[in-house]
């Protein structure tokens, strides 16, 4: 993990006051007991940018621009993609920028960054700021880090955190390797794994059970075809 550019972040008393007014007037994401509550999206909003919490945004690289970052009042930008160039940052306001060079492969050790990234996001929140996390598509790497934050600081299990983010950003799909790492993190924090791995014959591999609904029609079709083929082989040929 490498901090490529660190300018003085906007963490003034005025920004804290504005954040508190924003937070109280719309919804509370993590209260003093670190519990998750209802979140309502408010303007400004941009297509492709998902507001997970009042202080946390998730997106892909293609929708990012200095204007988006400035308009959302972002103080920390986290780029989680080795194949991307540096995120285009605004020059009119100071921004804290963190780059994590990691690929979207199941064997990539994203877990090494769970605690540090979650702690940074929380520190920014406590100082009245907002964080935006992105990778290429905002689906696997960046989503995984947001899941880790929700588990550590918002009292959510991995299952609850996934369902929350999916309700805001339906396309999220951390790869199975990242999910295994998140399951271990879930157990480390909550003492149990709230997401199980299930084997699907149509894929010939295990997937997280939160993906099972999406693959169930494929699995049922595979099983029907398999049964039909078995019956055809057992039916004697007539002369």
PDB file of C-alpha atoms in Angstrom:
ATOM      1  CA  UNK A   1       0.000   0.000   0.000  1.00  0.00           C
ATOM      2  CA  UNK A   2       1.416   3.361  -0.978  1.00  0.00           C
ATOM      3  CA  UNK A   3       0.325   6.910  -0.272  1.00  0.00           C
ATOM      4  CA  UNK A   4       1.217   8.692  -3.483  1.00  0.00           C
ATOM      5  CA  UNK A   5      -0.152  12.098  -2.664  1.00  0.00           C
ATOM      6  CA  UNK A   6      -1.022  13.448   0.727  1.00  0.00           C
ATOM      7  CA  UNK A   7      -2.082  17.036   0.906  1.00  0.00           C
ATOM      8  CA  UNK A   8      -3.473  18.590   4.046  1.00  0.00           C
ATOM      9  CA  UNK A   9      -6.962  17.094   4.369  1.00  0.00           C
ATOM     10  CA  UNK A  10     -10.028  19.242   4.914  1.00  0.00           C
ATOM     11  CA  UNK A  11     -10.705  18.524   8.565  1.00  0.00           C
ATOM     12  CA  UNK A  12     -11.692  21.910   9.947  1.00  0.00           C
ATOM     13  CA  UNK A  13     -14.258  22.581  12.629  1.00  0.00           C
ATOM     14  CA  UNK A  14     -16.507  24.017   9.926  1.00  0.00           C
ATOM     15  CA  UNK A  15     -16.389  20.807   7.919  1.00  0.00           C
ATOM     16  CA  UNK A  16     -17.157  18.812  11.076  1.00  0.00           C
ATOM     17  CA  UNK A  17     -20.156  21.002  11.804  1.00  0.00           C
ATOM     18  CA  UNK A  18     -21.417  20.641   8.251  1.00  0.00           C
ATOM     19  CA  UNK A  19     -21.023  16.869   8.457  1.00  0.00           C
ATOM     20  CA  UNK A  20     -22.975  16.731  11.712  1.00  0.00           C
ATOM     21  CA  UNK A  21     -25.787  18.805  10.209  1.00  0.00           C
ATOM     22  CA  UNK A  22     -25.811  16.525   7.169  1.00  0.00           C
ATOM     23  CA  UNK A  23     -25.738  13.409   9.289  1.00  0.00           C
ATOM     24  CA  UNK A  24     -28.520  14.479  11.651  1.00  0.00           C
ATOM     25  CA  UNK A  25     -30.726  15.829   8.890  1.00  0.00           C
ATOM     26  CA  UNK A  26     -30.732  12.697   6.733  1.00  0.00           C
ATOM     27  CA  UNK A  27     -29.658   9.466   8.375  1.00  0.00           C
ATOM     28  CA  UNK A  28     -27.086   7.945  10.713  1.00  0.00           C
ATOM     29  CA  UNK A  29     -24.818   5.232   9.409  1.00  0.00           C
ATOM     30  CA  UNK A  30     -22.771   4.314  12.480  1.00  0.00           C
ATOM     31  CA  UNK A  31     -23.915   5.808  15.757  1.00  0.00           C
ATOM     32  CA  UNK A  32     -22.019   5.900  19.040  1.00  0.00           C
ATOM     33  CA  UNK A  33     -22.677   2.173  19.486  1.00  0.00           C
ATOM     34  CA  UNK A  34     -21.297   1.405  16.019  1.00  0.00           C
ATOM     35  CA  UNK A  35     -24.648   0.051  14.827  1.00  0.00           C
ATOM     36  CA  UNK A  36     -25.897   0.456  11.295  1.00  0.00           C
ATOM     37  CA  UNK A  37     -29.116   2.341  10.697  1.00  0.00           C
ATOM     38  CA  UNK A  38     -31.226   3.385   7.750  1.00  0.00           C
ATOM     39  CA  UNK A  39     -29.473   5.470   5.113  1.00  0.00           C
ATOM     40  CA  UNK A  40     -31.167   7.801   2.680  1.00  0.00           C
ATOM     41  CA  UNK A  41     -29.328   9.067  -0.361  1.00  0.00           C
ATOM     42  CA  UNK A  42     -29.378  12.833  -0.735  1.00  0.00           C
ATOM     43  CA  UNK A  43     -28.115  15.202  -3.431  1.00  0.00           C
ATOM     44  CA  UNK A  44     -25.665  15.578  -4.950  1.00  0.00           C
ATOM     45  CA  UNK A  45     -25.739  12.183  -6.617  1.00  0.00           C
ATOM     46  CA  UNK A  46     -23.909  10.917  -9.684  1.00  0.00           C
ATOM     47  CA  UNK A  47     -24.753   7.872 -11.824  1.00  0.00           C
ATOM     48  CA  UNK A  48     -22.416   5.015 -10.993  1.00  0.00           C
ATOM     49  CA  UNK A  49     -21.391   6.428  -7.611  1.00  0.00           C
ATOM     50  CA  UNK A  50     -23.010   4.537  -4.716  1.00  0.00           C
ATOM     51  CA  UNK A  51     -23.452   6.121  -1.305  1.00  0.00           C
ATOM     52  CA  UNK A  52     -23.062   3.290   1.212  1.00  0.00           C
ATOM     53  CA  UNK A  53     -23.084   5.503   4.295  1.00  0.00           C
ATOM     54  CA  UNK A  54     -23.257   9.264   4.794  1.00  0.00           C
ATOM     55  CA  UNK A  55     -19.456   9.266   4.845  1.00  0.00           C
ATOM     56  CA  UNK A  56     -18.605   6.389   2.472  1.00  0.00           C
ATOM     57  CA  UNK A  57     -18.915   6.097  -1.318  1.00  0.00           C
ATOM     58  CA  UNK A  58     -18.091   3.256  -3.719  1.00  0.00           C
ATOM     59  CA  UNK A  59     -17.672   3.432  -7.490  1.00  0.00           C
ATOM     60  CA  UNK A  60     -15.727   2.376 -10.563  1.00  0.00           C
ATOM     61  CA  UNK A  61     -12.985   4.402 -12.177  1.00  0.00           C
ATOM     62  CA  UNK A  62     -14.901   5.435 -15.291  1.00  0.00           C
ATOM     63  CA  UNK A  63     -17.296   7.743 -13.429  1.00  0.00           C
ATOM     64  CA  UNK A  64     -14.643   9.569 -11.430  1.00  0.00           C
ATOM     65  CA  UNK A  65     -13.574  13.132 -12.076  1.00  0.00           C
ATOM     66  CA  UNK A  66     -12.318  16.050 -10.004  1.00  0.00           C
ATOM     67  CA  UNK A  67     -15.810  17.557 -10.259  1.00  0.00           C
ATOM     68  CA  UNK A  68     -17.435  14.454  -8.771  1.00  0.00           C
ATOM     69  CA  UNK A  69     -14.912  14.302  -5.930  1.00  0.00           C
ATOM     70  CA  UNK A  70     -15.353  17.984  -5.116  1.00  0.00           C
ATOM     71  CA  UNK A  71     -19.151  17.945  -5.389  1.00  0.00           C
ATOM     72  CA  UNK A  72     -19.455  15.017  -3.000  1.00  0.00           C
ATOM     73  CA  UNK A  73     -17.148  16.674  -0.479  1.00  0.00           C
ATOM     74  CA  UNK A  74     -14.693  13.793  -0.501  1.00  0.00           C
ATOM     75  CA  UNK A  75     -11.631  14.090   1.745  1.00  0.00           C
ATOM     76  CA  UNK A  76     -10.011  10.681   1.193  1.00  0.00           C
ATOM     77  CA  UNK A  77      -9.821   8.807  -2.126  1.00  0.00           C
ATOM     78  CA  UNK A  78      -8.692   5.159  -2.115  1.00  0.00           C
ATOM     79  CA  UNK A  79      -7.653   3.628  -5.451  1.00  0.00           C
ATOM     80  CA  UNK A  80      -7.557  -0.189  -5.245  1.00  0.00           C
ATOM     81  CA  UNK A  81      -6.343  -1.267  -8.668  1.00  0.00           C
ATOM     82  CA  UNK A  82      -2.831  -2.024  -9.866  1.00  0.00           C
ATOM     83  CA  UNK A  83      -3.783  -1.576 -13.538  1.00  0.00           C
ATOM     84  CA  UNK A  84      -5.205   1.936 -13.138  1.00  0.00           C
ATOM     85  CA  UNK A  85      -3.330   5.231 -13.316  1.00  0.00           C
ATOM     86  CA  UNK A  86      -3.622   7.593 -10.385  1.00  0.00           C
ATOM     87  CA  UNK A  87      -7.103   8.931  -9.724  1.00  0.00           C
ATOM     88  CA  UNK A  88      -7.669  12.426 -11.164  1.00  0.00           C
ATOM     89  CA  UNK A  89      -7.876  14.631  -8.089  1.00  0.00           C
ATOM     90  CA  UNK A  90      -9.195  18.177  -7.829  1.00  0.00           C
ATOM     91  CA  UNK A  91      -6.575  20.880  -7.484  1.00  0.00           C
ATOM     92  CA  UNK A  92      -8.872  23.388  -5.778  1.00  0.00           C
ATOM     93  CA  UNK A  93      -9.224  21.505  -2.485  1.00  0.00           C
ATOM     94  CA  UNK A  94      -6.769  19.392  -0.465  1.00  0.00           C
ATOM     95  CA  UNK A  95      -7.374  15.648  -0.793  1.00  0.00           C
ATOM     96  CA  UNK A  96      -5.837  12.677   0.999  1.00  0.00           C
ATOM     97  CA  UNK A  97      -5.033   9.987  -1.573  1.00  0.00           C
ATOM     98  CA  UNK A  98      -4.215   6.329  -0.977  1.00  0.00           C
ATOM     99  CA  UNK A  99      -3.242   3.855  -3.688  1.00  0.00           C
ATOM    100  CA  UNK A 100      -3.243   0.086  -3.152  1.00  0.00           C
ATOM    101  CA  UNK A 101      -1.604  -1.798  -6.008  1.00  0.00           C
ATOM    102  CA  UNK A 102      -3.396  -5.133  -6.051  1.00  0.00           C
ATOM    103  CA  UNK A 103      -4.952  -7.235  -8.800  1.00  0.00           C
ATOM    104  CA  UNK A 104      -8.426  -8.758  -8.839  1.00  0.00           C
ATOM    105  CA  UNK A 105      -7.244 -12.337  -8.418  1.00  0.00           C
ATOM    106  CA  UNK A 106      -8.487 -14.833  -5.808  1.00  0.00           C
ATOM    107  CA  UNK A 107      -4.974 -15.373  -4.471  1.00  0.00           C
ATOM    108  CA  UNK A 108      -4.239 -11.638  -4.047  1.00  0.00           C
ATOM    109  CA  UNK A 109      -3.716 -10.883  -0.360  1.00  0.00           C
ATOM    110  CA  UNK A 110      -6.244  -8.100   0.065  1.00  0.00           C
ATOM    111  CA  UNK A 111      -6.745  -9.049   3.714  1.00  0.00           C
ATOM    112  CA  UNK A 112      -3.442  -7.391   4.584  1.00  0.00           C
ATOM    113  CA  UNK A 113      -5.133  -4.046   3.963  1.00  0.00           C
ATOM    114  CA  UNK A 114      -8.443  -4.626   5.772  1.00  0.00           C
ATOM    115  CA  UNK A 115      -7.501  -3.110   9.120  1.00  0.00           C
ATOM    116  CA  UNK A 116      -5.440  -0.211   7.854  1.00  0.00           C
ATOM    117  CA  UNK A 117      -8.020   0.903   5.289  1.00  0.00           C
ATOM    118  CA  UNK A 118     -10.924   0.503   7.720  1.00  0.00           C
ATOM    119  CA  UNK A 119      -9.039   2.529  10.327  1.00  0.00           C
ATOM    120  CA  UNK A 120      -8.340   5.297   7.817  1.00  0.00           C
ATOM    121  CA  UNK A 121     -11.973   5.503   6.729  1.00  0.00           C
ATOM    122  CA  UNK A 122     -13.079   5.685  10.358  1.00  0.00           C
ATOM    123  CA  UNK A 123     -10.502   8.323  11.251  1.00  0.00           C
ATOM    124  CA  UNK A 124     -11.702  10.481   8.374  1.00  0.00           C
ATOM    125  CA  UNK A 125     -15.304  10.009   9.541  1.00  0.00           C
ATOM    126  CA  UNK A 126     -14.448  10.989  13.093  1.00  0.00           C
ATOM    127  CA  UNK A 127     -12.902  14.179  11.761  1.00  0.00           C
ATOM    128  CA  UNK A 128     -16.059  15.023   9.821  1.00  0.00           C
ATOM    129  CA  UNK A 129     -14.853  13.819   6.432  1.00  0.00           C
ATOM    130  CA  UNK A 130     -15.942  11.462   3.669  1.00  0.00           C
ATOM    131  CA  UNK A 131     -14.163   8.664   1.833  1.00  0.00           C
ATOM    132  CA  UNK A 132     -14.542   7.362  -1.714  1.00  0.00           C
ATOM    133  CA  UNK A 133     -13.209   3.894  -2.551  1.00  0.00           C
ATOM    134  CA  UNK A 134     -12.846   2.692  -6.132  1.00  0.00           C
ATOM    135  CA  UNK A 135     -11.208   0.053  -8.303  1.00  0.00           C
ATOM    136  CA  UNK A 136     -11.871  -0.529 -12.005  1.00  0.00           C
ATOM    137  CA  UNK A 137     -15.579  -1.368 -11.774  1.00  0.00           C
ATOM    138  CA  UNK A 138     -16.420  -0.886  -8.104  1.00  0.00           C
ATOM    139  CA  UNK A 139     -17.410  -4.541  -7.899  1.00  0.00           C
ATOM    140  CA  UNK A 140     -14.707  -6.690  -6.270  1.00  0.00           C
ATOM    141  CA  UNK A 141     -11.629  -5.074  -4.736  1.00  0.00           C
ATOM    142  CA  UNK A 142     -13.101  -1.777  -3.564  1.00  0.00           C
ATOM    143  CA  UNK A 143     -16.328  -3.489  -2.484  1.00  0.00           C
ATOM    144  CA  UNK A 144     -14.304  -5.927  -0.368  1.00  0.00           C
ATOM    145  CA  UNK A 145     -12.583  -3.102   1.502  1.00  0.00           C
ATOM    146  CA  UNK A 146     -15.946  -1.431   2.142  1.00  0.00           C
ATOM    147  CA  UNK A 147     -17.259  -4.734   3.493  1.00  0.00           C
ATOM    148  CA  UNK A 148     -14.290  -4.927   5.855  1.00  0.00           C
ATOM    149  CA  UNK A 149     -15.030  -1.412   7.123  1.00  0.00           C
ATOM    150  CA  UNK A 150     -18.704  -2.204   7.767  1.00  0.00           C
ATOM    151  CA  UNK A 151     -17.732  -5.306   9.709  1.00  0.00           C
ATOM    152  CA  UNK A 152     -15.131  -3.580  11.847  1.00  0.00           C
ATOM    153  CA  UNK A 153     -16.831  -0.281  12.613  1.00  0.00           C
ATOM    154  CA  UNK A 154     -20.571  -0.674  11.966  1.00  0.00           C
ATOM    155  CA  UNK A 155     -21.322  -3.834  13.897  1.00  0.00           C
ATOM    156  CA  UNK A 156     -22.300  -5.798  10.783  1.00  0.00           C
ATOM    157  CA  UNK A 157     -21.553  -9.416  10.031  1.00  0.00           C
ATOM    158  CA  UNK A 158     -20.204 -10.181   6.568  1.00  0.00           C
ATOM    159  CA  UNK A 159     -23.647 -11.385   5.494  1.00  0.00           C
ATOM    160  CA  UNK A 160     -25.360  -8.197   6.704  1.00  0.00           C
ATOM    161  CA  UNK A 161     -22.661  -5.973   5.250  1.00  0.00           C
ATOM    162  CA  UNK A 162     -22.919  -7.682   1.868  1.00  0.00           C
ATOM    163  CA  UNK A 163     -26.705  -7.395   1.817  1.00  0.00           C
ATOM    164  CA  UNK A 164     -26.487  -3.723   2.744  1.00  0.00           C
ATOM    165  CA  UNK A 165     -24.013  -2.847  -0.013  1.00  0.00           C
ATOM    166  CA  UNK A 166     -25.867  -5.007  -2.538  1.00  0.00           C
ATOM    167  CA  UNK A 167     -29.097  -3.128  -1.763  1.00  0.00           C
ATOM    168  CA  UNK A 168     -27.319   0.090  -2.773  1.00  0.00           C
ATOM    169  CA  UNK A 169     -25.029  -1.326  -5.476  1.00  0.00           C
ATOM    170  CA  UNK A 170     -26.490  -4.584  -6.843  1.00  0.00           C
ATOM    171  CA  UNK A 171     -23.531  -5.361  -9.119  1.00  0.00           C
ATOM    172  CA  UNK A 172     -20.993  -5.997  -6.352  1.00  0.00           C
ATOM    173  CA  UNK A 173     -19.265  -9.367  -6.632  1.00  0.00           C
ATOM    174  CA  UNK A 174     -16.017  -9.854  -4.703  1.00  0.00           C
ATOM    175  CA  UNK A 175     -14.126 -12.805  -6.141  1.00  0.00           C
ATOM    176  CA  UNK A 176     -14.237 -16.045  -4.156  1.00  0.00           C
ATOM    177  CA  UNK A 177     -10.706 -15.592  -2.838  1.00  0.00           C
ATOM    178  CA  UNK A 178     -11.582 -12.193  -1.380  1.00  0.00           C
ATOM    179  CA  UNK A 179     -14.734 -13.693   0.097  1.00  0.00           C
ATOM    180  CA  UNK A 180     -12.698 -16.382   1.829  1.00  0.00           C
ATOM    181  CA  UNK A 181     -10.483 -13.667   3.296  1.00  0.00           C
ATOM    182  CA  UNK A 182     -13.551 -11.693   4.379  1.00  0.00           C
ATOM    183  CA  UNK A 183     -15.024 -14.803   6.004  1.00  0.00           C
ATOM    184  CA  UNK A 184     -11.880 -15.141   8.092  1.00  0.00           C
ATOM    185  CA  UNK A 185     -12.114 -11.454   8.998  1.00  0.00           C
ATOM    186  CA  UNK A 186     -15.773 -11.968   9.944  1.00  0.00           C
ATOM    187  CA  UNK A 187     -14.781 -14.770  12.296  1.00  0.00           C
ATOM    188  CA  UNK A 188     -11.938 -12.706  13.723  1.00  0.00           C
ATOM    189  CA  UNK A 189     -14.316  -9.846  14.577  1.00  0.00           C
ATOM    190  CA  UNK A 190     -17.574 -11.629  15.409  1.00  0.00           C
ATOM    191  CA  UNK A 191     -16.415 -15.091  16.420  1.00  0.00           C
ATOM    192  CA  UNK A 192     -18.238 -16.858  13.592  1.00  0.00           C
ATOM    193  CA  UNK A 193     -18.541 -16.938   9.818  1.00  0.00           C
ATOM    194  CA  UNK A 194     -21.920 -15.606   8.697  1.00  0.00           C
ATOM    195  CA  UNK A 195     -21.390 -16.570   5.037  1.00  0.00           C
ATOM    196  CA  UNK A 196     -20.912 -20.191   4.015  1.00  0.00           C
ATOM    197  CA  UNK A 197     -19.301 -21.613   0.896  1.00  0.00           C
ATOM    198  CA  UNK A 198     -21.537 -23.921  -1.141  1.00  0.00           C
ATOM    199  CA  UNK A 199     -20.543 -26.238  -3.975  1.00  0.00           C
ATOM    200  CA  UNK A 200     -22.409 -25.918  -7.277  1.00  0.00           C
ATOM    201  CA  UNK A 201     -22.015 -28.763  -9.743  1.00  0.00           C
ATOM    202  CA  UNK A 202     -22.784 -26.490 -12.700  1.00  0.00           C
ATOM    203  CA  UNK A 203     -19.701 -24.457 -11.861  1.00  0.00           C
ATOM    204  CA  UNK A 204     -17.669 -27.280 -10.354  1.00  0.00           C
ATOM    205  CA  UNK A 205     -16.528 -25.023  -7.571  1.00  0.00           C
ATOM    206  CA  UNK A 206     -17.601 -23.414  -4.323  1.00  0.00           C
ATOM    207  CA  UNK A 207     -19.219 -19.988  -4.156  1.00  0.00           C
ATOM    208  CA  UNK A 208     -20.402 -17.836  -1.227  1.00  0.00           C
ATOM    209  CA  UNK A 209     -23.991 -18.684  -0.282  1.00  0.00           C
ATOM    210  CA  UNK A 210     -24.987 -15.045  -0.867  1.00  0.00           C
ATOM    211  CA  UNK A 211     -24.378 -15.726  -4.590  1.00  0.00           C
ATOM    212  CA  UNK A 212     -26.419 -18.927  -4.603  1.00  0.00           C
ATOM    213  CA  UNK A 213     -29.730 -17.293  -5.555  1.00  0.00           C
ATOM    214  CA  UNK A 214     -28.194 -15.884  -8.735  1.00  0.00           C
ATOM    215  CA  UNK A 215     -26.807 -19.261  -9.789  1.00  0.00           C
ATOM    216  CA  UNK A 216     -29.751 -21.405  -8.628  1.00  0.00           C
ATOM    217  CA  UNK A 217     -31.555 -21.412 -12.032  1.00  0.00           C
ATOM    218  CA  UNK A 218     -28.317 -22.494 -13.721  1.00  0.00           C
ATOM    219  CA  UNK A 219     -27.790 -25.246 -11.157  1.00  0.00           C
ATOM    220  CA  UNK A 220     -31.372 -26.497 -11.518  1.00  0.00           C
ATOM    221  CA  UNK A 221     -31.062 -26.551 -15.315  1.00  0.00           C
ATOM    222  CA  UNK A 222     -27.779 -28.442 -15.013  1.00  0.00           C
ATOM    223  CA  UNK A 223     -29.366 -31.023 -12.725  1.00  0.00           C
ATOM    224  CA  UNK A 224     -32.369 -31.494 -15.055  1.00  0.00           C
ATOM    225  CA  UNK A 225     -30.081 -31.999 -18.035  1.00  0.00           C
ATOM    226  CA  UNK A 226     -27.934 -34.395 -16.084  1.00  0.00           C
ATOM    227  CA  UNK A 227     -30.983 -36.443 -15.062  1.00  0.00           C
ATOM    228  CA  UNK A 228     -32.325 -36.443 -18.633  1.00  0.00           C
ATOM    229  CA  UNK A 229     -28.983 -37.647 -19.994  1.00  0.00           C
ATOM    230  CA  UNK A 230     -28.874 -40.398 -17.381  1.00  0.00           C
ATOM    231  CA  UNK A 231     -32.365 -41.585 -18.347  1.00  0.00           C
ATOM    232  CA  UNK A 232     -31.467 -41.551 -22.029  1.00  0.00           C
ATOM    233  CA  UNK A 233     -28.459 -43.739 -21.380  1.00  0.00           C
ATOM    234  CA  UNK A 234     -30.614 -46.208 -19.401  1.00  0.00           C
ATOM    235  CA  UNK A 235     -33.333 -46.464 -22.047  1.00  0.00           C
ATOM    236  CA  UNK A 236     -32.732 -49.589 -24.191  1.00  0.00           C
ATOM    237  CA  UNK A 237     -32.575 -49.138 -27.929  1.00  0.00           C
ATOM    238  CA  UNK A 238     -35.471 -50.646 -29.850  1.00  0.00           C
ATOM    239  CA  UNK A 239     -34.983 -52.563 -33.106  1.00  0.00           C
TER     240      UNK A 239
END
